Amino acid sequence: MELLENAVDALKAGREPSLEDLTSQQTEVELRMPSLLPDDFIPDVNTRLSFYKRIASAKNENELEEIKVELIDRFGLLPDPARNLLDIARLRQQAQKLGIRKLESNEKGGTIEFAEKNHVDPAWLIGLLQKQPQHFRLDGPTRLKFIQDLSERKTRIDWVRQFMQQLEENAIA
């Protein structure tokens, strides 16, 4: 859906849309944890697919919150994989606003790959690298590697969310 919207935007701007341009605008978030709507939570396949589509096309945090409230109202408390799915969708929105192409995290840390045009303040990032070299280092011109103990699901999501918040607070226009 987003690819189609990006193609239409390119045509409206008088540009020929290319597949490379369209896919480069996608933000990928991988936290190495189950993130799905389990079939024992939403038994009907069509309903599940409808919620996946709504989550993927949500434009902001408010829309995701509305979906979360509806899920809880219709199906009960969210299982961990469903909470993960919504958390990752929020992180994807946040990362996209900052100009982050890819965010990966696992038990030991992860990487953030910045798009060529991003809103992260390079001076703030350099300061972070100097203050905490044991936790952060550059891996090429556009990749930031972070080393943290993130073995617990909640710890991983919370740490990534807080770091993304720091990036937002130190963003440039």
Coordinates of C-alpha atoms in Angstrom, one line a residue, residues 12-164:
K12 CA 2.1 14.0 -8.9
A13 CA 5.5 15.7 -8.4
G14 CA 6.3 15.1 -12.1
R15 CA 8.9 12.4 -11.5
E16 CA 9.0 8.9 -12.9
P17 CA 8.7 6.5 -10.0
S18 CA 11.5 3.8 -9.8
L19 CA 11.3 0.7 -7.8
E20 CA 14.7 1.5 -6.2
D21 CA 13.4 4.9 -5.0
L22 CA 10.1 3.4 -3.7
T23 CA 11.8 0.6 -1.7
S24 CA 14.5 2.9 -0.4
Q25 CA 11.9 4.9 1.5
Q26 CA 10.8 1.8 3.4
T27 CA 11.9 1.5 7.0
E28 CA 12.8 -2.0 8.2
V29 CA 12.6 -2.8 11.9
E30 CA 13.7 -6.3 13.2
L31 CA 13.9 -6.9 16.9
R32 CA 14.3 -10.7 16.7
M33 CA 11.2 -11.5 18.6
P34 CA 7.8 -13.0 17.6
S35 CA 5.6 -10.2 16.3
L36 CA 2.2 -11.3 15.0
L37 CA -1.5 -11.7 15.7
P38 CA -1.7 -15.3 16.8
D39 CA -4.5 -17.4 15.3
D40 CA -5.7 -18.4 18.8
F41 CA -6.1 -14.6 19.6
I42 CA -7.9 -13.8 16.3
P43 CA -9.2 -17.1 14.8
D44 CA -10.7 -15.6 11.6
V45 CA -8.0 -15.3 8.9
N46 CA -9.8 -12.4 7.1
T47 CA -10.1 -10.4 10.3
R48 CA -6.4 -11.1 11.2
L49 CA -5.4 -9.9 7.7
S50 CA -7.5 -6.8 8.0
F51 CA -5.8 -5.9 11.3
Y52 CA -2.3 -6.5 9.7
K53 CA -3.2 -4.2 6.9
R54 CA -4.5 -1.5 9.3
I55 CA -1.4 -1.8 11.5
A56 CA 0.9 -1.5 8.4
S57 CA -0.9 1.5 7.0
A58 CA -1.3 3.4 10.3
K59 CA 0.0 6.9 9.9
N60 CA 0.7 7.8 13.5
E61 CA 0.8 6.7 17.1
N62 CA -2.9 7.7 17.6
E63 CA -4.0 5.3 14.8
L64 CA -2.0 2.5 16.4
E65 CA -3.5 3.2 19.8
E66 CA -7.0 3.1 18.3
I67 CA -6.2 -0.3 16.7
K68 CA -4.8 -1.6 20.1
V69 CA -7.9 -0.5 21.9
E70 CA -10.1 -2.2 19.3
L71 CA -8.1 -5.4 19.5
I72 CA -8.4 -5.5 23.3
D73 CA -12.1 -4.6 23.2
R74 CA -12.9 -7.4 20.6
F75 CA -10.5 -10.1 21.6
G76 CA -9.2 -9.5 25.1
L77 CA -5.7 -8.8 26.5
L78 CA -3.0 -8.7 23.9
P79 CA -0.6 -11.7 23.9
D80 CA 3.1 -10.8 23.8
P81 CA 3.5 -11.4 20.1
A82 CA 0.6 -8.9 19.4
R83 CA 2.1 -6.3 21.8
N84 CA 5.5 -6.8 20.0
L85 CA 3.8 -6.2 16.6
L86 CA 2.3 -2.9 17.8
D87 CA 5.5 -1.8 19.5
I88 CA 7.5 -2.5 16.3
A89 CA 5.0 -0.6 14.2
R90 CA 5.4 2.4 16.5
L91 CA 9.2 2.1 16.3
R92 CA 9.0 1.9 12.5
Q93 CA 7.0 5.2 12.4
Q94 CA 9.5 6.9 14.7
A95 CA 12.5 5.6 12.6
Q96 CA 10.9 6.7 9.4
K97 CA 10.4 10.2 10.6
L98 CA 14.1 10.3 11.6
G99 CA 15.4 9.0 8.3
I100 CA 16.4 5.6 9.5
R101 CA 16.4 3.0 6.8
K102 CA 16.9 -0.1 9.0
L103 CA 16.9 -0.8 12.7
E104 CA 18.0 -4.3 13.9
S105 CA 18.3 -5.5 17.5
N106 CA 19.0 -8.7 19.2
E107 CA 20.1 -10.0 22.7
K108 CA 23.5 -8.3 22.4
G109 CA 22.7 -5.0 20.8
G110 CA 22.1 -4.1 17.2
T111 CA 22.6 -1.7 14.3
I112 CA 20.9 1.4 13.0
E113 CA 21.3 2.2 9.3
F114 CA 20.6 5.8 8.4
A115 CA 19.3 7.0 5.1
E116 CA 21.4 9.4 3.1
K117 CA 19.0 12.2 4.0
N118 CA 18.2 11.9 7.7
H119 CA 17.3 14.1 10.7
V120 CA 19.9 12.9 13.2
D121 CA 22.2 15.5 14.5
P122 CA 25.7 14.4 13.6
A123 CA 27.3 16.5 16.4
W124 CA 25.1 14.8 19.0
L125 CA 25.9 11.4 17.5
I126 CA 29.7 12.2 17.6
G127 CA 29.3 13.2 21.3
L128 CA 27.5 9.9 22.0
L129 CA 30.3 8.0 20.4
Q130 CA 33.0 9.8 22.4
K131 CA 31.1 9.5 25.7
Q132 CA 30.2 5.8 25.4
P133 CA 32.7 4.1 23.1
Q134 CA 32.0 0.8 24.9
H135 CA 28.4 0.9 23.8
F136 CA 28.4 2.7 20.4
R137 CA 30.6 2.8 17.3
L138 CA 30.2 3.6 13.7
D139 CA 30.3 0.7 11.2
G140 CA 30.7 2.5 8.0
P141 CA 29.4 6.0 7.1
T142 CA 25.7 5.2 7.6
R143 CA 25.6 2.5 10.3
L144 CA 25.6 2.9 14.0
K145 CA 26.3 -0.2 16.0
F146 CA 25.2 -0.5 19.6
I147 CA 26.3 -3.0 22.2
Q148 CA 23.8 -3.6 25.1
D149 CA 22.5 -6.6 27.1
L150 CA 19.0 -6.8 25.6
S151 CA 18.2 -10.4 26.2
E152 CA 14.7 -9.7 27.7
R153 CA 11.9 -8.8 25.3
K154 CA 10.7 -5.9 27.4
T155 CA 14.2 -4.6 28.0
R156 CA 15.0 -4.7 24.3
I157 CA 11.8 -2.8 23.3
D158 CA 12.2 -0.3 26.1
W159 CA 15.9 0.4 25.4
V160 CA 15.3 0.8 21.6
R161 CA 12.3 3.1 22.3
Q162 CA 14.3 5.3 24.7
F163 CA 17.2 5.5 22.3
M164 CA 14.9 6.5 19.4

